[in-house]
CSV table of C-alpha atoms in Angstrom, one decimal:
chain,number,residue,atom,x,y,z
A,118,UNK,CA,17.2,-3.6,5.8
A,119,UNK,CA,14.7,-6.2,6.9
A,120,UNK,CA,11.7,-6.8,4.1
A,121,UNK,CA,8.4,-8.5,4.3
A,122,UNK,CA,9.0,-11.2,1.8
A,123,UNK,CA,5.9,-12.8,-0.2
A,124,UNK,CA,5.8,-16.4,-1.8
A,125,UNK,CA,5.0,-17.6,-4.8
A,126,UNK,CA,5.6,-14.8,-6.9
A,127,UNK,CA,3.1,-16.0,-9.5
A,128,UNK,CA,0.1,-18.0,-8.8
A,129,UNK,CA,-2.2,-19.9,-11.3
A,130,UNK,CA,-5.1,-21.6,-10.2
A,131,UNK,CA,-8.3,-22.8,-11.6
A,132,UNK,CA,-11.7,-21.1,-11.0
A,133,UNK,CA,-13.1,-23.1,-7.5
A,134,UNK,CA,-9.7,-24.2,-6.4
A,135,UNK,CA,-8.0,-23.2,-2.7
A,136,UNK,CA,-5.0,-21.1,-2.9
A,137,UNK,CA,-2.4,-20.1,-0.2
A,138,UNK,CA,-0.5,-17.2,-0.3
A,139,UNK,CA,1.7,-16.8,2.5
A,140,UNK,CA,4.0,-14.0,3.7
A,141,UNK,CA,6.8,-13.7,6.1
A,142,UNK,CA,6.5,-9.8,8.0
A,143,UNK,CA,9.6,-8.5,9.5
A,144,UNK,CA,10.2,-10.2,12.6
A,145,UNK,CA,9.4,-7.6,15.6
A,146,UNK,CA,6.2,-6.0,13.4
A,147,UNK,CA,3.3,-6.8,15.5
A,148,UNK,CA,0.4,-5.7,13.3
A,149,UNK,CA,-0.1,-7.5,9.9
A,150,UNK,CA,-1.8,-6.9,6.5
A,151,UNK,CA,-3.1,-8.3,3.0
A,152,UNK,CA,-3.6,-5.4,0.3
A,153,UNK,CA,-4.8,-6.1,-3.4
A,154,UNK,CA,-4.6,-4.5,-6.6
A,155,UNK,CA,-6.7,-5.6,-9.7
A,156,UNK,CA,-5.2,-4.7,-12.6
A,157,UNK,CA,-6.3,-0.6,-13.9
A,158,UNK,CA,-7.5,-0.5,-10.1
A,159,UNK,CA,-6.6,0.7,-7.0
A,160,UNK,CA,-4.5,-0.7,-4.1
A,161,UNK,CA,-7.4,-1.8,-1.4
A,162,UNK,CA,-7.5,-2.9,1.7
A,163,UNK,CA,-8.6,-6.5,2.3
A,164,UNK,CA,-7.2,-7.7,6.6
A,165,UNK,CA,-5.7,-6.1,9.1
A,166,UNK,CA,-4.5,-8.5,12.2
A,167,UNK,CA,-2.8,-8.6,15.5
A,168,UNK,CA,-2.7,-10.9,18.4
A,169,UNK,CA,-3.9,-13.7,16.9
A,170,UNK,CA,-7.0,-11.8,15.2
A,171,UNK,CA,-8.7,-10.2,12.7
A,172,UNK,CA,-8.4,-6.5,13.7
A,173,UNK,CA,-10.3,-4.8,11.0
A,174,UNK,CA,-12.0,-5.9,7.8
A,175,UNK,CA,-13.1,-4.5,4.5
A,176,UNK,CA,-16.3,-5.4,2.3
A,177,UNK,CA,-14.5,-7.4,0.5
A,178,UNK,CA,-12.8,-9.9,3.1
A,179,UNK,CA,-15.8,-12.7,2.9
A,180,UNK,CA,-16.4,-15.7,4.0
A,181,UNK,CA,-14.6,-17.0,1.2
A,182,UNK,CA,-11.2,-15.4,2.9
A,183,UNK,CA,-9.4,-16.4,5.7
A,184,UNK,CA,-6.3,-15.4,7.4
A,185,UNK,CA,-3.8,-17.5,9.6
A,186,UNK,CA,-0.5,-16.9,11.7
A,187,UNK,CA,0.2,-20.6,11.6
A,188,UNK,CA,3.6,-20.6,13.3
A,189,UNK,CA,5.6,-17.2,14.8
A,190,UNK,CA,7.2,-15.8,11.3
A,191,UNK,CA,4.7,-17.0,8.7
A,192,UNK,CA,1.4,-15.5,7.7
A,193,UNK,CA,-1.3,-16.8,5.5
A,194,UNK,CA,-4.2,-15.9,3.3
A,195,UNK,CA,-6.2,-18.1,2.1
A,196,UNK,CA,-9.1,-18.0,-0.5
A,197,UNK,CA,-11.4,-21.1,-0.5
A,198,UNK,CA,-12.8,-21.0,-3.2
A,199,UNK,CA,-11.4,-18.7,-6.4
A,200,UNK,CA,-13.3,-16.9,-8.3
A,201,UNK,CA,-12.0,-15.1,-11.9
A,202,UNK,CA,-12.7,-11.5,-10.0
A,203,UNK,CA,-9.8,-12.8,-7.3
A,204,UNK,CA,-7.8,-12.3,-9.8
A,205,UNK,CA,-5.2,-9.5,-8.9
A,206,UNK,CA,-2.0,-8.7,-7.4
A,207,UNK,CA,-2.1,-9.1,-3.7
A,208,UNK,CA,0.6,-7.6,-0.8
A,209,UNK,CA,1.3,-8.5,2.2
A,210,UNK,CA,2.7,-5.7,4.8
A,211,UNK,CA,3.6,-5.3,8.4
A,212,UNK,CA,3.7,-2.8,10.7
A,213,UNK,CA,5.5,-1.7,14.2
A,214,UNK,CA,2.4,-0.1,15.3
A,215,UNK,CA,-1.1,0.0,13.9
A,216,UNK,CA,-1.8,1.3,10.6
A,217,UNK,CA,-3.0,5.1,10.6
A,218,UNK,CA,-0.4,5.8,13.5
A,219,UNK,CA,1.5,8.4,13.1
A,220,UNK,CA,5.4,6.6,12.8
A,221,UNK,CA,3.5,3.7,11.8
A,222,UNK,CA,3.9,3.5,8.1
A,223,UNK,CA,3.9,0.1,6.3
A,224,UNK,CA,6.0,-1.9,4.9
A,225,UNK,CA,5.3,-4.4,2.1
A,226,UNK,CA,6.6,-7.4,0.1
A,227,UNK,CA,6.8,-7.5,-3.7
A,228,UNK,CA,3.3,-8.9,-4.1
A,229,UNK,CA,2.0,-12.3,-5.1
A,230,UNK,CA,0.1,-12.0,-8.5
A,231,UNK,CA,-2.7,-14.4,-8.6
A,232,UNK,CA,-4.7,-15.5,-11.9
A,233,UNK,CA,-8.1,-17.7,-11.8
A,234,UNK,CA,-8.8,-19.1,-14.9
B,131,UNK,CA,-14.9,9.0,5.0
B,132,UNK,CA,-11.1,9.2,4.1
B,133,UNK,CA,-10.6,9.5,0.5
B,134,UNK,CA,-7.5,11.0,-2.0
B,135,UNK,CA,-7.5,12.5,-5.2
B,136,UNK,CA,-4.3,12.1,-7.4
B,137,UNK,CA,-5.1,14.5,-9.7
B,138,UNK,CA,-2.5,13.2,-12.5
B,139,UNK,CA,-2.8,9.7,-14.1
B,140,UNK,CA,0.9,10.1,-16.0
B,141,UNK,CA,3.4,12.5,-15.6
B,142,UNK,CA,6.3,13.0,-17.9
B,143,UNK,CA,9.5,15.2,-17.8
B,144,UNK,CA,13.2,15.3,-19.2
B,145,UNK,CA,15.8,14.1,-16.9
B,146,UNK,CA,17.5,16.7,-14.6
B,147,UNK,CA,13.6,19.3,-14.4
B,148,UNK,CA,11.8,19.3,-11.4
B,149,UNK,CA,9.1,16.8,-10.7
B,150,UNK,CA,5.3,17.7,-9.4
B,151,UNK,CA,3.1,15.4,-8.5
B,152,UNK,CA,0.0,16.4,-6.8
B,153,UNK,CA,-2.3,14.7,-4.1
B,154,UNK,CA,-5.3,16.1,-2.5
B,155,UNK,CA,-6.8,14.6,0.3
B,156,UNK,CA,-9.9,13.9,2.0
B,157,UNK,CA,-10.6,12.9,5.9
B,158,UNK,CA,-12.2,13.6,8.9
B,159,UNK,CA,-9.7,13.4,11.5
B,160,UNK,CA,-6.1,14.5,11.4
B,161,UNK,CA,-4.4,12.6,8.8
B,162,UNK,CA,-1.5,10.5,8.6
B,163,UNK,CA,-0.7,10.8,5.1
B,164,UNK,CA,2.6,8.9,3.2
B,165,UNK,CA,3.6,8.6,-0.2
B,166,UNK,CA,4.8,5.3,-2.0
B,167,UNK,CA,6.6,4.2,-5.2
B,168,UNK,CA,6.2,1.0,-7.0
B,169,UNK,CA,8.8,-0.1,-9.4
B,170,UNK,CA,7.7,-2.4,-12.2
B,171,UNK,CA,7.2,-5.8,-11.0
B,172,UNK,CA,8.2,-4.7,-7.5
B,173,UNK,CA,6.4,-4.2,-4.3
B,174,UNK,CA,5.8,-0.8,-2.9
B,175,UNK,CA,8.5,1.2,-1.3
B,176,UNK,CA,7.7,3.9,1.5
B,177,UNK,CA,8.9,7.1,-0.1
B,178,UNK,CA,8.3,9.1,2.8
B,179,UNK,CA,5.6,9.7,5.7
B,180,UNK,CA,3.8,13.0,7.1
B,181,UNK,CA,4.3,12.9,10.8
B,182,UNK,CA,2.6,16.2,12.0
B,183,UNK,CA,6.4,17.4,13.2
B,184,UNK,CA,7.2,19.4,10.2
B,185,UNK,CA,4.5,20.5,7.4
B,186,UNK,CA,7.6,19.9,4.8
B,187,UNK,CA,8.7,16.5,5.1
B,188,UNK,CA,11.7,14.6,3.0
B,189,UNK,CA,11.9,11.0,2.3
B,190,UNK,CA,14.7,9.0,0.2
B,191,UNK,CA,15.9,9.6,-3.3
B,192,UNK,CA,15.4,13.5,-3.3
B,193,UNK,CA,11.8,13.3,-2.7
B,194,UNK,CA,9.6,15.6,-0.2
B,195,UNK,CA,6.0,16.6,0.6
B,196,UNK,CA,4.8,19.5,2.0
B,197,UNK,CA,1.2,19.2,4.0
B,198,UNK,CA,-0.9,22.2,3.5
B,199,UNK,CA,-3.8,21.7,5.7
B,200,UNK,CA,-5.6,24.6,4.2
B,201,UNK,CA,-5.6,23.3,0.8
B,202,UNK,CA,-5.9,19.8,1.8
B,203,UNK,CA,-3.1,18.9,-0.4
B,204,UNK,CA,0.0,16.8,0.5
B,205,UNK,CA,2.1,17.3,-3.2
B,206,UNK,CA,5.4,15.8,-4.2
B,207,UNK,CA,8.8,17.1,-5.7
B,208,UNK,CA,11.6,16.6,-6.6
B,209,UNK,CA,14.2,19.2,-7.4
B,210,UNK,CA,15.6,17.0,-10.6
B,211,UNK,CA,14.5,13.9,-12.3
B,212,UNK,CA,16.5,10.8,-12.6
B,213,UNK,CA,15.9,7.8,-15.2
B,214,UNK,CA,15.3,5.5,-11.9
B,215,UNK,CA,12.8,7.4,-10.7
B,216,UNK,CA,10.0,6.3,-13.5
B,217,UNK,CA,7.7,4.5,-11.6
B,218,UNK,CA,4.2,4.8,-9.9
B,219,UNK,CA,3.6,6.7,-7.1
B,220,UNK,CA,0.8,6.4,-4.7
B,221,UNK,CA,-0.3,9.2,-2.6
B,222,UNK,CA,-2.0,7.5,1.2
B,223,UNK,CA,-4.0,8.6,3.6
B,224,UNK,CA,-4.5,6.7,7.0
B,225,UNK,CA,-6.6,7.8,10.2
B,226,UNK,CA,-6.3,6.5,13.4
B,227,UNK,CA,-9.2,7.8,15.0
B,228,UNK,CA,-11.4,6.9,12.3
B,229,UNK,CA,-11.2,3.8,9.4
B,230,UNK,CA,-7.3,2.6,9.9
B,231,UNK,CA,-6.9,1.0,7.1
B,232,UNK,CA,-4.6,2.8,4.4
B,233,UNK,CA,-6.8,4.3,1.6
B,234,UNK,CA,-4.9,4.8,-1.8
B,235,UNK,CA,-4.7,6.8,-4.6
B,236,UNK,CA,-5.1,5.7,-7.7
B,237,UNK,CA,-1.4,6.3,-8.8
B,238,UNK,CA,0.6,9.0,-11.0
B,239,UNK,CA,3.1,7.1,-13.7
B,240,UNK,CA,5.9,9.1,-14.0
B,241,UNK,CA,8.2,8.9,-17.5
B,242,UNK,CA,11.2,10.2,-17.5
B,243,UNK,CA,12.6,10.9,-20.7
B,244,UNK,CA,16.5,11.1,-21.6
């Protein structure tokens, strides 16, 4: 079965440094996503994109975030400047349709966990 | 607002007893609601996905839900426990006609104990 694969795994980076994490969806999902967890908290939402744009956006996607489909399998997030609160696992997911659709559910990598120190 | 309550932080029971483990949900639309599983150190896995078709709904491994929309609960079993299936399991609800994005739980650990 296809998967939504997420790379590096593991991710340590120093407080004000740029990070990349990048993701490749499964290749006809047309709608694409970056989750987080911190660690004790809860799975949220952070991007949402299709076409070539940012479809939907939570509080927490600033202007320190920014997403990219650089090429037609890969898809990026990237955080400009870290902070220690980035720390946290962070997922990657694709869909077939949007998310909320009925049908529509998503499907995620394995995560990328990032720590700031 | 879209919100869900898992109303169980950890869950344990024997291997081969019947798993519960309840969700109650909050939105102002009609739902999609799904359930997933996370395996340590692994991503998380669609366990199964409420589609409006049938109010009981199965998904993989033994698992189902049932969606009672007059309780505003979307609960999941399982017959009989297996040692594989200690993991976390997030109850999710979705909306299309109002905020898309998935909004989670805050997870049930299941143990299962030999």
């Amino acid at each position: 079965e296809p998967e939504v694969t997420q790379t590096p795994s593991h991710q340590v980076t120093q407080m004000g440094q740029e990070v990349i994490l990048r993701c490749v969806p499964i290749s006809n999902h047309l709608y694409f996503y970056w989750y987080r967890q911190i660690l004790g908290q809860k799975v949220e939402f952070l991007v949402s994109f299709y076409n070539n744009e940012i479809s939907e956006k939570s509080e927490i996607f600033d202007d320190q975030f920014s997403v990219e489909r650089p090429d037609g399998s890969n898809f990026t997030l990237k955080i400009r400047s870290t902070k220690l609160e980035d720390s946290a696992m962070y997922f990657c997911a694709s869909s077939v349709r949007e998310q909320g659709a009925y049908n529509s559910p998503l499907h995620f990598g394995n995560g990328t966990r990032l720590t700031v120190t | 607002a879209q919100s869900v309550t898992q109303l169980d932080s950890h869950v344990s029971v024997s291997e081969g007893t019947p798993v519960l483990l309840r969700c109650n949900y909050s939105s102002s639309y009609s739902p999609s609601l799904f359930w997933y599983v996370q395996h340590p150190n692994k991503g998380l896995q669609l366990l199964l996905k409420y589609t409006s078709a049938a109010t009981l709904v199965k998904g993989i491994n033994g698992f189902e839900a049932e969606f009672k929309k007059s309780e505003t609960s979307f609960h999941l079993t399982k017959p009989s426990a297996h040692m594989s299936d200690a993991a976390e399991y997030f109850c999710v609800v979705s909306d299309i006609t109002g905020r898309r994005a998935l909004t989670f739980g805050s997870g049930t650990r299941l143990q299962v104990q030999p």
